[in-house]
CSV table of C-alpha atoms and ligand atoms in Angstrom, one decimal:
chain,number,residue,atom,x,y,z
A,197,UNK,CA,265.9,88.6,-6.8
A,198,UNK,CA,263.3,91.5,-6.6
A,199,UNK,CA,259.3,90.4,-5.2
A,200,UNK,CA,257.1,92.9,-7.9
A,201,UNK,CA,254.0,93.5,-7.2
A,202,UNK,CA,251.4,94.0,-10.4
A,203,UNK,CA,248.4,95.0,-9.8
A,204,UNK,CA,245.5,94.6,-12.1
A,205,UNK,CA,247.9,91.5,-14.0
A,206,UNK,CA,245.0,90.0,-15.0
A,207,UNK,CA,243.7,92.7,-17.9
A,208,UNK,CA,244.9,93.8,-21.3
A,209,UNK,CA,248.5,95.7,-20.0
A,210,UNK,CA,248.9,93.6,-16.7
A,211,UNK,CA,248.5,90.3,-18.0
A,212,UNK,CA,251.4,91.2,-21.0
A,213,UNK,CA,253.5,93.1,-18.5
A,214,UNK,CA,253.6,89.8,-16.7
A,215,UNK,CA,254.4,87.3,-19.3
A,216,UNK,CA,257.0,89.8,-20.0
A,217,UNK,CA,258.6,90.4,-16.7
A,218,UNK,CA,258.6,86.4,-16.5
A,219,UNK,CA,260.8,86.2,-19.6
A,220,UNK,CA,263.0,89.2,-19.0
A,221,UNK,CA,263.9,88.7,-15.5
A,222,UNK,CA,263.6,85.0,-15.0
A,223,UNK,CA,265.0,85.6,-11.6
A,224,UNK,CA,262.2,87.7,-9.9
A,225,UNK,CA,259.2,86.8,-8.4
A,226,UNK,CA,256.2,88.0,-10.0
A,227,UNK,CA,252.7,88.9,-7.6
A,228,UNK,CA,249.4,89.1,-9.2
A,229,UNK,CA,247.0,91.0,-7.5
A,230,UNK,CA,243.7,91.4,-9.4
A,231,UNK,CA,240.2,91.9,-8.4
A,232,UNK,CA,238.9,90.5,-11.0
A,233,UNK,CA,236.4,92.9,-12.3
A,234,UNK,CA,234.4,92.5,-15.5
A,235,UNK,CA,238.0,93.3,-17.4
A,236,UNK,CA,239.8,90.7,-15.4
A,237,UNK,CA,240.8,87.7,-17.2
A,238,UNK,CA,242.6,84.9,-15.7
A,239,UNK,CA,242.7,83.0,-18.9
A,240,UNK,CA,244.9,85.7,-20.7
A,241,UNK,CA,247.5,83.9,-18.4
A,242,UNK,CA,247.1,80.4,-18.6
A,243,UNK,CA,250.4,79.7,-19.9
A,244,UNK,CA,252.3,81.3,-17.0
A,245,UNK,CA,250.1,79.7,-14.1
A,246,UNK,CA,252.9,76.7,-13.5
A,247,UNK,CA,255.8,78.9,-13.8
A,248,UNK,CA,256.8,78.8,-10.3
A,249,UNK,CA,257.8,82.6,-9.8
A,250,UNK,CA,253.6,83.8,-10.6
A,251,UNK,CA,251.5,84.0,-7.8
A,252,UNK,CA,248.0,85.3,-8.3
A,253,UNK,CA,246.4,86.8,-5.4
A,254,UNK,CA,243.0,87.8,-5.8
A,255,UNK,CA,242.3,91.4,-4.1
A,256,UNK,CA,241.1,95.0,-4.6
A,257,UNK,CA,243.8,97.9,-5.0
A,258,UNK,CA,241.2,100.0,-2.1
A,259,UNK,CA,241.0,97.8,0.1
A,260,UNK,CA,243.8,99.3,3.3
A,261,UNK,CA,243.8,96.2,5.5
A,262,UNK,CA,243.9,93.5,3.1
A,263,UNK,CA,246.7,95.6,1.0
A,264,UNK,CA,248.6,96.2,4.2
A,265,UNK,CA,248.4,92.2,4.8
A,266,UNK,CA,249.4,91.7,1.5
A,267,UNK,CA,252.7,93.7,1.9
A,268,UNK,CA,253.3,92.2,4.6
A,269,UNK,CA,253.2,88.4,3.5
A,270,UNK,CA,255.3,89.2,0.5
A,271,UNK,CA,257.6,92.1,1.4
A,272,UNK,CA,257.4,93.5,-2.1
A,273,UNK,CA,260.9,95.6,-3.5
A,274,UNK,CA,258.6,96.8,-6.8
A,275,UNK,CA,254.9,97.9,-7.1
A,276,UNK,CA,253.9,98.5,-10.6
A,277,UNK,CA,250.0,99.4,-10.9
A,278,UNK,CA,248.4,98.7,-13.7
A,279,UNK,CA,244.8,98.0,-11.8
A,280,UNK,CA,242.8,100.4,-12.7
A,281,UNK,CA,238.8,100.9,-14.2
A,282,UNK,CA,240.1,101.8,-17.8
A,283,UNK,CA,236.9,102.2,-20.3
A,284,UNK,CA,236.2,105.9,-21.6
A,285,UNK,CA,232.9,105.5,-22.1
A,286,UNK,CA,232.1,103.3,-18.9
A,287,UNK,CA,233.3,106.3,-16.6
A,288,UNK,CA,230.7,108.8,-18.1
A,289,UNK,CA,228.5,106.2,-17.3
A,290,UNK,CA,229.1,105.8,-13.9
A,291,UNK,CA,232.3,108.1,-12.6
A,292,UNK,CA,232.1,106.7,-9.0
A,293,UNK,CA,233.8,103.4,-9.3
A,294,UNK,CA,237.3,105.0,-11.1
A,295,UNK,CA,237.5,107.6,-8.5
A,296,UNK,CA,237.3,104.2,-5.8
A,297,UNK,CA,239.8,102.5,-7.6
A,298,UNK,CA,242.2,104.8,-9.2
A,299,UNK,CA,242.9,107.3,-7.1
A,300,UNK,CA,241.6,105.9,-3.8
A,301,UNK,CA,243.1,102.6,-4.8
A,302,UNK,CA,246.5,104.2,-5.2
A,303,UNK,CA,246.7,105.8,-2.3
A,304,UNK,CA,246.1,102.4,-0.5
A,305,UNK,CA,249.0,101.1,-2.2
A,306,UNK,CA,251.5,104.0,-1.7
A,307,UNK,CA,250.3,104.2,2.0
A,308,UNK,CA,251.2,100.3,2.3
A,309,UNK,CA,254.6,100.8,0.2
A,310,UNK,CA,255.9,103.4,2.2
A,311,UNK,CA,255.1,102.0,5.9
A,312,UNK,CA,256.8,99.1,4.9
A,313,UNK,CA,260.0,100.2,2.6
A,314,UNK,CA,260.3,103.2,5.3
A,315,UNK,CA,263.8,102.7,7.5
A,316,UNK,CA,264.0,105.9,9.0
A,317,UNK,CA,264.3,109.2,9.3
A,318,UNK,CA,267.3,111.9,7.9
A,319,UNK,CA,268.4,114.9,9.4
A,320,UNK,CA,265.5,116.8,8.1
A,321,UNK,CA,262.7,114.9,9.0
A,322,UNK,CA,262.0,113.0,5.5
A,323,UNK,CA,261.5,109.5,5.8
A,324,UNK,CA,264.4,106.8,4.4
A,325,UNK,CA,263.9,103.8,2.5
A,326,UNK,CA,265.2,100.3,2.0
A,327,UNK,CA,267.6,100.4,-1.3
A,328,UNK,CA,266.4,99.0,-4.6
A,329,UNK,CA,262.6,99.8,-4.0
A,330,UNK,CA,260.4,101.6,-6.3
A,331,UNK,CA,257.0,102.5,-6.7
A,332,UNK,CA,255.8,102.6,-10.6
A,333,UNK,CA,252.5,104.0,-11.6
A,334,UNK,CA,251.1,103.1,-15.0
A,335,UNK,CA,249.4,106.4,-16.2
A,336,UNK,CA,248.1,107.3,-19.6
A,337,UNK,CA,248.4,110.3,-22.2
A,338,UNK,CA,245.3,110.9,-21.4
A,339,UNK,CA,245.8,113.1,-18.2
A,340,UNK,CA,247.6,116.0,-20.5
A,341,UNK,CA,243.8,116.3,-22.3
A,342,UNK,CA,243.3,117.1,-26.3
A,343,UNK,CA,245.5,118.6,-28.5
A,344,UNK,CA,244.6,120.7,-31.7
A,345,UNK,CA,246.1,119.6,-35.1
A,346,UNK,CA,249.2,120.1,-34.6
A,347,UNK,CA,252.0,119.5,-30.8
A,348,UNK,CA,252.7,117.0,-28.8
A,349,UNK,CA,252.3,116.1,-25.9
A,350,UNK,CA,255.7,116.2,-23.4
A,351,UNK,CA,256.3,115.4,-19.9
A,352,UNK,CA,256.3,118.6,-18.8
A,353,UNK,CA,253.0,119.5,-21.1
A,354,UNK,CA,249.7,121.0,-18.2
A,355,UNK,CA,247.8,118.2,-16.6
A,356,UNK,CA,243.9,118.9,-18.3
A,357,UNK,CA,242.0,115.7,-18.2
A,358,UNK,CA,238.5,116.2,-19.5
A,359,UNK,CA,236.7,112.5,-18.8
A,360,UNK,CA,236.2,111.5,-15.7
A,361,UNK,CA,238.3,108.3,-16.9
A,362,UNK,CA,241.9,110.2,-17.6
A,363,UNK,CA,240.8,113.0,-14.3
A,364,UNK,CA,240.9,110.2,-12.7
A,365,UNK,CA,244.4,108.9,-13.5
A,366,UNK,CA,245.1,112.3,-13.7
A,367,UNK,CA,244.6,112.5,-9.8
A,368,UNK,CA,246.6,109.9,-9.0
A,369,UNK,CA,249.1,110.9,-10.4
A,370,UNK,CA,249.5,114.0,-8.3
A,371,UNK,CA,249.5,111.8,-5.6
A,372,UNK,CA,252.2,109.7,-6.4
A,373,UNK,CA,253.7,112.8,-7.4
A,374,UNK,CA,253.1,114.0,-3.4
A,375,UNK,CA,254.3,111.0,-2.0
A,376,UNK,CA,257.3,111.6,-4.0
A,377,UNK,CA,257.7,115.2,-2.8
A,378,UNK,CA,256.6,115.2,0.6
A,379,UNK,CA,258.0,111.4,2.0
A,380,UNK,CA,260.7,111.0,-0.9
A,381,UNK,CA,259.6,108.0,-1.8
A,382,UNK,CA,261.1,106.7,-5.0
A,383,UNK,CA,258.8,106.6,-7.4
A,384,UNK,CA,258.1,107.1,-11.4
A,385,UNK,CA,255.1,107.5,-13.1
A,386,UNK,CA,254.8,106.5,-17.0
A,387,UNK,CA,251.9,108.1,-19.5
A,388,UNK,CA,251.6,106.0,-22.4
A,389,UNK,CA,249.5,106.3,-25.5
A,390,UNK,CA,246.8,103.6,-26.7
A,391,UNK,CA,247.8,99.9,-26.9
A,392,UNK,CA,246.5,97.7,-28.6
A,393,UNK,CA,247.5,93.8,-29.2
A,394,UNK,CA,246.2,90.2,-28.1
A,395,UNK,CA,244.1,89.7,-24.9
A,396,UNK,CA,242.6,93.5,-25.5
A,397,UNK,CA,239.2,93.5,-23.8
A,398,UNK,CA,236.6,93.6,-26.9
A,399,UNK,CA,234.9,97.1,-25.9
A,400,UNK,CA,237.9,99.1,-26.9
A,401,UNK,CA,238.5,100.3,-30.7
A,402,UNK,CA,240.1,97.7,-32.0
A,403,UNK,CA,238.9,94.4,-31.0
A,404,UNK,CA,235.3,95.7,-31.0
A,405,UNK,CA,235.8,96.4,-34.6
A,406,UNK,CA,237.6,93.2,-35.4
A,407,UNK,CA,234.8,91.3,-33.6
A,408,UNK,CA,231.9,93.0,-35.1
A,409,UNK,CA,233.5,92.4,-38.7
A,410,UNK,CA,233.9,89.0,-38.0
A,411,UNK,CA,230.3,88.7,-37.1
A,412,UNK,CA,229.2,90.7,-39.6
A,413,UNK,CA,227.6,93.5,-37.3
A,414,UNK,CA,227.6,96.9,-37.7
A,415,UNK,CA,230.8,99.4,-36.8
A,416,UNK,CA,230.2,102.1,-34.3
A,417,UNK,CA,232.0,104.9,-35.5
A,418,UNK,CA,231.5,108.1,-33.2
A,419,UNK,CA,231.0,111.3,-34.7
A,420,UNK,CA,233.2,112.1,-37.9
A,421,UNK,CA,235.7,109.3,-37.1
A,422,UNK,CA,238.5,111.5,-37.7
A,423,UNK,CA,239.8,111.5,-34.0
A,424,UNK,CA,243.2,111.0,-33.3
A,425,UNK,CA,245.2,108.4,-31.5
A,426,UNK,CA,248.3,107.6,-30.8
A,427,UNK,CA,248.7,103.9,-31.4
A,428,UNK,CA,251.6,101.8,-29.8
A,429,UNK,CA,251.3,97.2,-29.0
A,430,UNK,CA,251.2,96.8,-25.7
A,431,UNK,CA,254.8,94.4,-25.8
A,432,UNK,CA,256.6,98.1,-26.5
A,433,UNK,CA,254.8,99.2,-23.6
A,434,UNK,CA,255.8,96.7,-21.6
A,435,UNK,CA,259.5,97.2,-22.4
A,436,UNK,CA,259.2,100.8,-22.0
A,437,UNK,CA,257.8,100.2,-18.2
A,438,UNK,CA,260.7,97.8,-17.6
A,439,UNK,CA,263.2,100.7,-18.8
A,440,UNK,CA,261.6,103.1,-16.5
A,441,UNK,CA,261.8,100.4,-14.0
A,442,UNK,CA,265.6,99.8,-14.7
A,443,UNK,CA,267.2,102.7,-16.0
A,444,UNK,CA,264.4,105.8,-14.8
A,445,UNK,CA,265.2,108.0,-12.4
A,446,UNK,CA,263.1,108.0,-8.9
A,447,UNK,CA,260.7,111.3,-8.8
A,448,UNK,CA,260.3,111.1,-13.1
A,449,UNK,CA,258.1,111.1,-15.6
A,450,UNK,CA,258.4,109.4,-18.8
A,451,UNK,CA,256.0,109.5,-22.0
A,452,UNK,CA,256.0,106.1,-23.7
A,453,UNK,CA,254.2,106.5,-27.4
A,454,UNK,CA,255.5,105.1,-30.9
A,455,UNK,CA,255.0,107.9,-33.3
A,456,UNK,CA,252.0,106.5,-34.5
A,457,UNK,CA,248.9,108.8,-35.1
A,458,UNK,CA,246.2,107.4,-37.0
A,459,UNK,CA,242.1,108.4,-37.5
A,460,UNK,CA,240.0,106.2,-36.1
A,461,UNK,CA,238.3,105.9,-39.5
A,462,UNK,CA,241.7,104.7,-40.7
A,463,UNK,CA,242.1,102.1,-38.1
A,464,UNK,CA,238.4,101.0,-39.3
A,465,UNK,CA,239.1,101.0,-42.4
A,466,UNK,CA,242.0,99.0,-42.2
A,467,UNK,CA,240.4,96.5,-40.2
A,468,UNK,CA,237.6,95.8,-42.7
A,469,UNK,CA,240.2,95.4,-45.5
A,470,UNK,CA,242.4,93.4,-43.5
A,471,UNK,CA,239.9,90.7,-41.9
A,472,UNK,CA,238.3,90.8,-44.8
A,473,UNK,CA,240.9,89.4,-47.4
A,474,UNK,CA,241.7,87.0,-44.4
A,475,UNK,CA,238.4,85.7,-44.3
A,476,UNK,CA,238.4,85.1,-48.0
A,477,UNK,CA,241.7,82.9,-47.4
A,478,UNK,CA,239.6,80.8,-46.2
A,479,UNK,CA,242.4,79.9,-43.3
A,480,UNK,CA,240.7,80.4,-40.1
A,481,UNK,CA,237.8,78.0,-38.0
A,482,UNK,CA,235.5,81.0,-38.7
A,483,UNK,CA,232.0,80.7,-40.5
A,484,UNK,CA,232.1,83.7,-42.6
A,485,UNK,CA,233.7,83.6,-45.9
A,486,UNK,CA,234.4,87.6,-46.2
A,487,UNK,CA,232.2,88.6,-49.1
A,488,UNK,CA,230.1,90.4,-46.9
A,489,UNK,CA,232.9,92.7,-45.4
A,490,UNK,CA,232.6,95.9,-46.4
A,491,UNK,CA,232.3,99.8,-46.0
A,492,UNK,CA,228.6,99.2,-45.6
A,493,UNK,CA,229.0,97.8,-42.1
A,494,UNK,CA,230.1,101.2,-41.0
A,495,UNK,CA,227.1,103.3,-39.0
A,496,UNK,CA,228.8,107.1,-37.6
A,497,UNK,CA,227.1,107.1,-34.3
A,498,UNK,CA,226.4,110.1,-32.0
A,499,UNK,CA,229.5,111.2,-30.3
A,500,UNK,CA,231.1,110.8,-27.2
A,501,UNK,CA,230.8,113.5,-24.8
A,502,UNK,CA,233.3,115.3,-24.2
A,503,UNK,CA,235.4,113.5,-27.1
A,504,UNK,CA,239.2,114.2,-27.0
A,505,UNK,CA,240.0,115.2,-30.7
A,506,UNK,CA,244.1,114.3,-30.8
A,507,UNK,CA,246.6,112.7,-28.4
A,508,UNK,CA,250.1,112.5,-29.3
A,509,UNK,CA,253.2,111.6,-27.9
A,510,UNK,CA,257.0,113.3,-27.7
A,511,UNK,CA,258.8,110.1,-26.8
A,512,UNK,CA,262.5,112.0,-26.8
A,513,UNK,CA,263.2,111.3,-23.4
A,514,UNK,CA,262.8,107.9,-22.9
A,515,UNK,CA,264.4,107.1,-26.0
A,516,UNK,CA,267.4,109.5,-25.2
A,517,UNK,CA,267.7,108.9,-21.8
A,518,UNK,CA,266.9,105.7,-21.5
A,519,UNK,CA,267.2,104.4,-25.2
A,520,UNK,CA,264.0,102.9,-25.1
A,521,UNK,CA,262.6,102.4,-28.5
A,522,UNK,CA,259.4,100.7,-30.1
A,523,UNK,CA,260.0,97.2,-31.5
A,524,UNK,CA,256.8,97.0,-33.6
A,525,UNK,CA,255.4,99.0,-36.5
A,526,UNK,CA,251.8,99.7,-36.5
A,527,UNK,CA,251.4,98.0,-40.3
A,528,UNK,CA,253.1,94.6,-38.4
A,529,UNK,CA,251.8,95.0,-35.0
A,530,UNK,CA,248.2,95.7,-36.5
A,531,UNK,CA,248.5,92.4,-38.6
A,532,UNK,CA,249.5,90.3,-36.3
A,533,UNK,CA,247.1,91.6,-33.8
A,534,UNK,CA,243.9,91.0,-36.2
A,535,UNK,CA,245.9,87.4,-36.8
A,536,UNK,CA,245.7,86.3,-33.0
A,537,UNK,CA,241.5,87.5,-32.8
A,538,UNK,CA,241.0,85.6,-35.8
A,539,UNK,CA,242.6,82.7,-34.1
A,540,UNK,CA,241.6,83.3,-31.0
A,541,UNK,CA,237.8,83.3,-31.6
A,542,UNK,CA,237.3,80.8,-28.2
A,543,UNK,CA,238.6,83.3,-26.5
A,544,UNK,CA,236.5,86.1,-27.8
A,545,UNK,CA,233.4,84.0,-27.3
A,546,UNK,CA,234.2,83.6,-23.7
A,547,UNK,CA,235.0,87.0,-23.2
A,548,UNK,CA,231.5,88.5,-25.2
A,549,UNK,CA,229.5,85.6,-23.1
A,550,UNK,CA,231.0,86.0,-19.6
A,551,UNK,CA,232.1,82.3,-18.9
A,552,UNK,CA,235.5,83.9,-18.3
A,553,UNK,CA,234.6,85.1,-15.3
A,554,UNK,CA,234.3,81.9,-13.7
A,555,UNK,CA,237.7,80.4,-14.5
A,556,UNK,CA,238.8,81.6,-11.2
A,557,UNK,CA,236.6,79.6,-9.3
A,558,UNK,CA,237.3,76.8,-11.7
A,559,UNK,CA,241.1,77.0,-11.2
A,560,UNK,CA,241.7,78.4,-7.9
A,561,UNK,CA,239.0,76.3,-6.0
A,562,UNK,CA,240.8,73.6,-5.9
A,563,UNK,CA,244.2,74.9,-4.0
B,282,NAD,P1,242.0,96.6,-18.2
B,282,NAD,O1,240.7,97.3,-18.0
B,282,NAD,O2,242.2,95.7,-19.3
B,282,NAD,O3,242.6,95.9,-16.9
B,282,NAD,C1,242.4,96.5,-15.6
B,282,NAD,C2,242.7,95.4,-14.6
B,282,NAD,O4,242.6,95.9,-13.3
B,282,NAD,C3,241.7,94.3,-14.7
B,282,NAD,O5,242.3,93.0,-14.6
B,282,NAD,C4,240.8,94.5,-13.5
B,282,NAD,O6,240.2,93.3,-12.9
B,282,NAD,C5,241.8,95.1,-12.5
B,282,NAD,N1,241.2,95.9,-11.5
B,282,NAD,C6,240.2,96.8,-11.6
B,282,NAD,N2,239.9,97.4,-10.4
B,282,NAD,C7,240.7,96.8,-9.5
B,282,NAD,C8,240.8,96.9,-8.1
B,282,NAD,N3,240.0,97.8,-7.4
B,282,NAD,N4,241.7,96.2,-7.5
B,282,NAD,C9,242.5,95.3,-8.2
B,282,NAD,N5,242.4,95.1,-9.5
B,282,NAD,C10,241.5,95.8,-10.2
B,282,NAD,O7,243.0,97.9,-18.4
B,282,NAD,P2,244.3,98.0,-19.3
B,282,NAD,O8,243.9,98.5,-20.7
B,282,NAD,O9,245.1,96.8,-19.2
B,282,NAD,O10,245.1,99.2,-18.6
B,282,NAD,C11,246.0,98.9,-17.5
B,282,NAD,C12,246.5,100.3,-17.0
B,282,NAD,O11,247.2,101.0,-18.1
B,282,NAD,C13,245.4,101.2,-16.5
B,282,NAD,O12,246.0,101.8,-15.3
B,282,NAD,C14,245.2,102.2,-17.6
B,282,NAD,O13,244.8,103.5,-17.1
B,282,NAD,C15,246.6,102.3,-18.2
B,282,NAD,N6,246.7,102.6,-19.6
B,282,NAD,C16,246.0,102.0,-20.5
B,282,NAD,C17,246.1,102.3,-21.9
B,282,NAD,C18,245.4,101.5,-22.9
B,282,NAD,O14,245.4,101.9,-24.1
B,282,NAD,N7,244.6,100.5,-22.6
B,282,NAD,C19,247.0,103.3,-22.3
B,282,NAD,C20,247.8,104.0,-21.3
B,282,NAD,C21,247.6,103.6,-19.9
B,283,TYD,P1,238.9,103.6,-26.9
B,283,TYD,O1,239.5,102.3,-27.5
B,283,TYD,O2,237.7,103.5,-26.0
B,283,TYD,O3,240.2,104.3,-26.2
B,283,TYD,P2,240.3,105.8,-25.6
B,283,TYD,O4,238.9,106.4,-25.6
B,283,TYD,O5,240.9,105.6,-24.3
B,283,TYD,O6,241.2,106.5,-26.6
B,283,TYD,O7,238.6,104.5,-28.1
B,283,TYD,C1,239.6,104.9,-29.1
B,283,TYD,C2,238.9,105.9,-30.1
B,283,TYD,O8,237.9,105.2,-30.8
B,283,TYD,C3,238.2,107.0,-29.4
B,283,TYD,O9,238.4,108.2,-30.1
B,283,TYD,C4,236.8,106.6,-29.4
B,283,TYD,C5,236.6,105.8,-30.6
B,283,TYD,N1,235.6,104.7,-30.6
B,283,TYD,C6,234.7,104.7,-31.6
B,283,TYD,O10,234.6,105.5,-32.6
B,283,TYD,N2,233.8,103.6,-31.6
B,283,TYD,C7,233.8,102.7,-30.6
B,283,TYD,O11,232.9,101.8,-30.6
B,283,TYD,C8,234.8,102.8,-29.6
B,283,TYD,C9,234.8,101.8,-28.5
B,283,TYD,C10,235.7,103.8,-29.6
């Protein structure tokens, strides 16, 4: 039985990662920790609070001494850290708060990790560690920067981050990378391409766009619309983090993408079609009938600084080496993913009001 600790459980990634951890490994014990920002949603794990191997611990990633006390009540064998400020757009805004969390934030963590997996010394001075512990960071193809039209990005392609979001991640990863170098301390970092899927926080591509169909508002498209990404549902990413976990070797990197490039215009496109014949089913509790989805909701906006044209992802070596490989296609995962929103509009509506935020205080009052 191994204690993981997931950090930032309660957003998009985390809160899949661990309603997947508690189905693949039944036998582990599975520890929250979540500050609950604006992008923390306890609600996205309802169905897992009884389950009596989750434990939600309320905390921030920066924060030394209450880290260090947190390691120390639970002992953890497995740190995998998805918390993180994870919004583009947000960290041209205001950069301050991602270099807090994400690379401050990880420090904390591998600082508290290594004190407390640490067992000794070896004959050259490098420290020694309890067996079966591991360090995972969650990183993002976003650190290698923009490619050109054609390439891809590989594990071994120059770090070249251009928002303050992915130099961000960027960073920390060269520190996990250090702790790995200079203490040994076993640990893998993962750089995965865009998810997308249920629970996905609605200022991101794809549920913004579902949304704003739904409720008829316009579609922000930024500049041309024919950016690239590199689409992949967040339950393949999840099982690519548990291969790493598994089967990756300590000091490694490992690019998790699905071979799935799409334009953004594409992906709104789609979306329109899609929702739209849906709503003309006339299946769903939703008060629009779809004959006013269309094209026309599209508005091409001013660009975003600094806009990374393409990402792409060379998956060979975690499928070779660790014969990881996608479950979904886009044209299912994409269906099924505008499916849940549609049924799922409660939870939209608490999401786009805020109410969400005080399910916490709801819940976890009372114990
Ligand atoms: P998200 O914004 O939905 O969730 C982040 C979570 O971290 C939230 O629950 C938030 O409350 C928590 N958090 C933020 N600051 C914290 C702090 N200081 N201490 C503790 N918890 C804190 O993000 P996501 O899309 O689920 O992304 C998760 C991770 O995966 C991030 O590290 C991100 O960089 C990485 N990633 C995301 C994508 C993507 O497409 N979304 C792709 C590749 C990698
Ligand atoms: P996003 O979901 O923010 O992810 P990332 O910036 O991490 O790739 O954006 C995906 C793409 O969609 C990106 O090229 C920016 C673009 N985009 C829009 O055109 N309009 C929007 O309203 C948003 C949120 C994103």
């Amino acid at each position: 039985m191994r204690t993981i600790l997931v950090t930032g459980g309660a957003g998009f990634i985390g809160s899949s990662f661990v309603r997947y951890m508690l189905g693949a490994h039944p036998e582990d014990k599975i520890v929250n920790l979540d500050a609950l920002t604006y992008a923390g949603n306890l609600e996205n794990l309802r169905d897992v609070e009884g389950n009596p191997n989750y434990v939600f611990e309320k905390g921030d990633i920066a924060d030394a001494a209450f880290i260090k006390s947190l390691f120390e009540k639970y002992n953890f064998d497995v740190v995998v850290n998805f918390a993180a400020e994870s919004h583009v757009d947000r960290s041209i805004e205001e950069p301050e708060i991602f270099i807090k969390t994400n690379v401050m934030g990880t420090q904390v963590l591998l600082d508290a990790a290594k004190k407390i997996w640490m067992t000794g010394k070896d004959e050259f001075g490098y420290p020694t560690y309890r067996d079966g512990v591991r360090y995972h960071q969650v990183s993002t193809d976003e650190v290698y920067g923009a490619l050109g039209k054609t390439g891809m990005f590989t594990e071994t392609t120059p770090l070249a981050p251009n928002s303050p979001y992915s130099a961000s991640k960027a960073s920390a990863d060269m520190i996990v990378r250090a702790y790995g170098q200079t203490f040994k301390m076993p640990v893998t970092i993962s750089r995965c391409s865009n998810n997308y899927g249920p629970y996905h926080f609605p200022e991101k591509l794809i549920p913004l766009m579902i949304s704003n169909v739904v409720a008829l508002k316009s579609l922000p498209v930024y500049g041309d619309g024919m950016q690239i990404r590199d689409w992949l549902h967040v339950k393949d990413h999840c099982s690519g983090i548990d291969a790493v976990l598994q089967k990756g070797k300590a000091g490694e990197v490992y690019n998790i993408g699905g071979n799935n490039e799409k334009a953004n215009i594409e992906i709104v496109n789609l979306i329109i079609e899609n929702v739209g014949e849906k709503l003309k089913s006339g299946k769903y509790p939703i008060d629009n009938d779809g004959s006013k989805v269309g094209k026309d909701l599209i508005t091409y906006v001013e660009d975003r600084l600094g806009h990374d044209r393409r990402y792409a992802i060379d998956n060979t070596k975690i499928t070779t080496e660790l014969g990881w490989e996608p479950s979904y296609t886009f044209e299912e995962g994409i269906v099924e993913t505008i499916e849940w929103y549609l049924n799922n509009q409660d939870w939209l509506k608490q999401v786009q009001s805020g109410d969400y935020q005080d399910y916490y205080e709801r819940m976890y009052s009372k114990k």
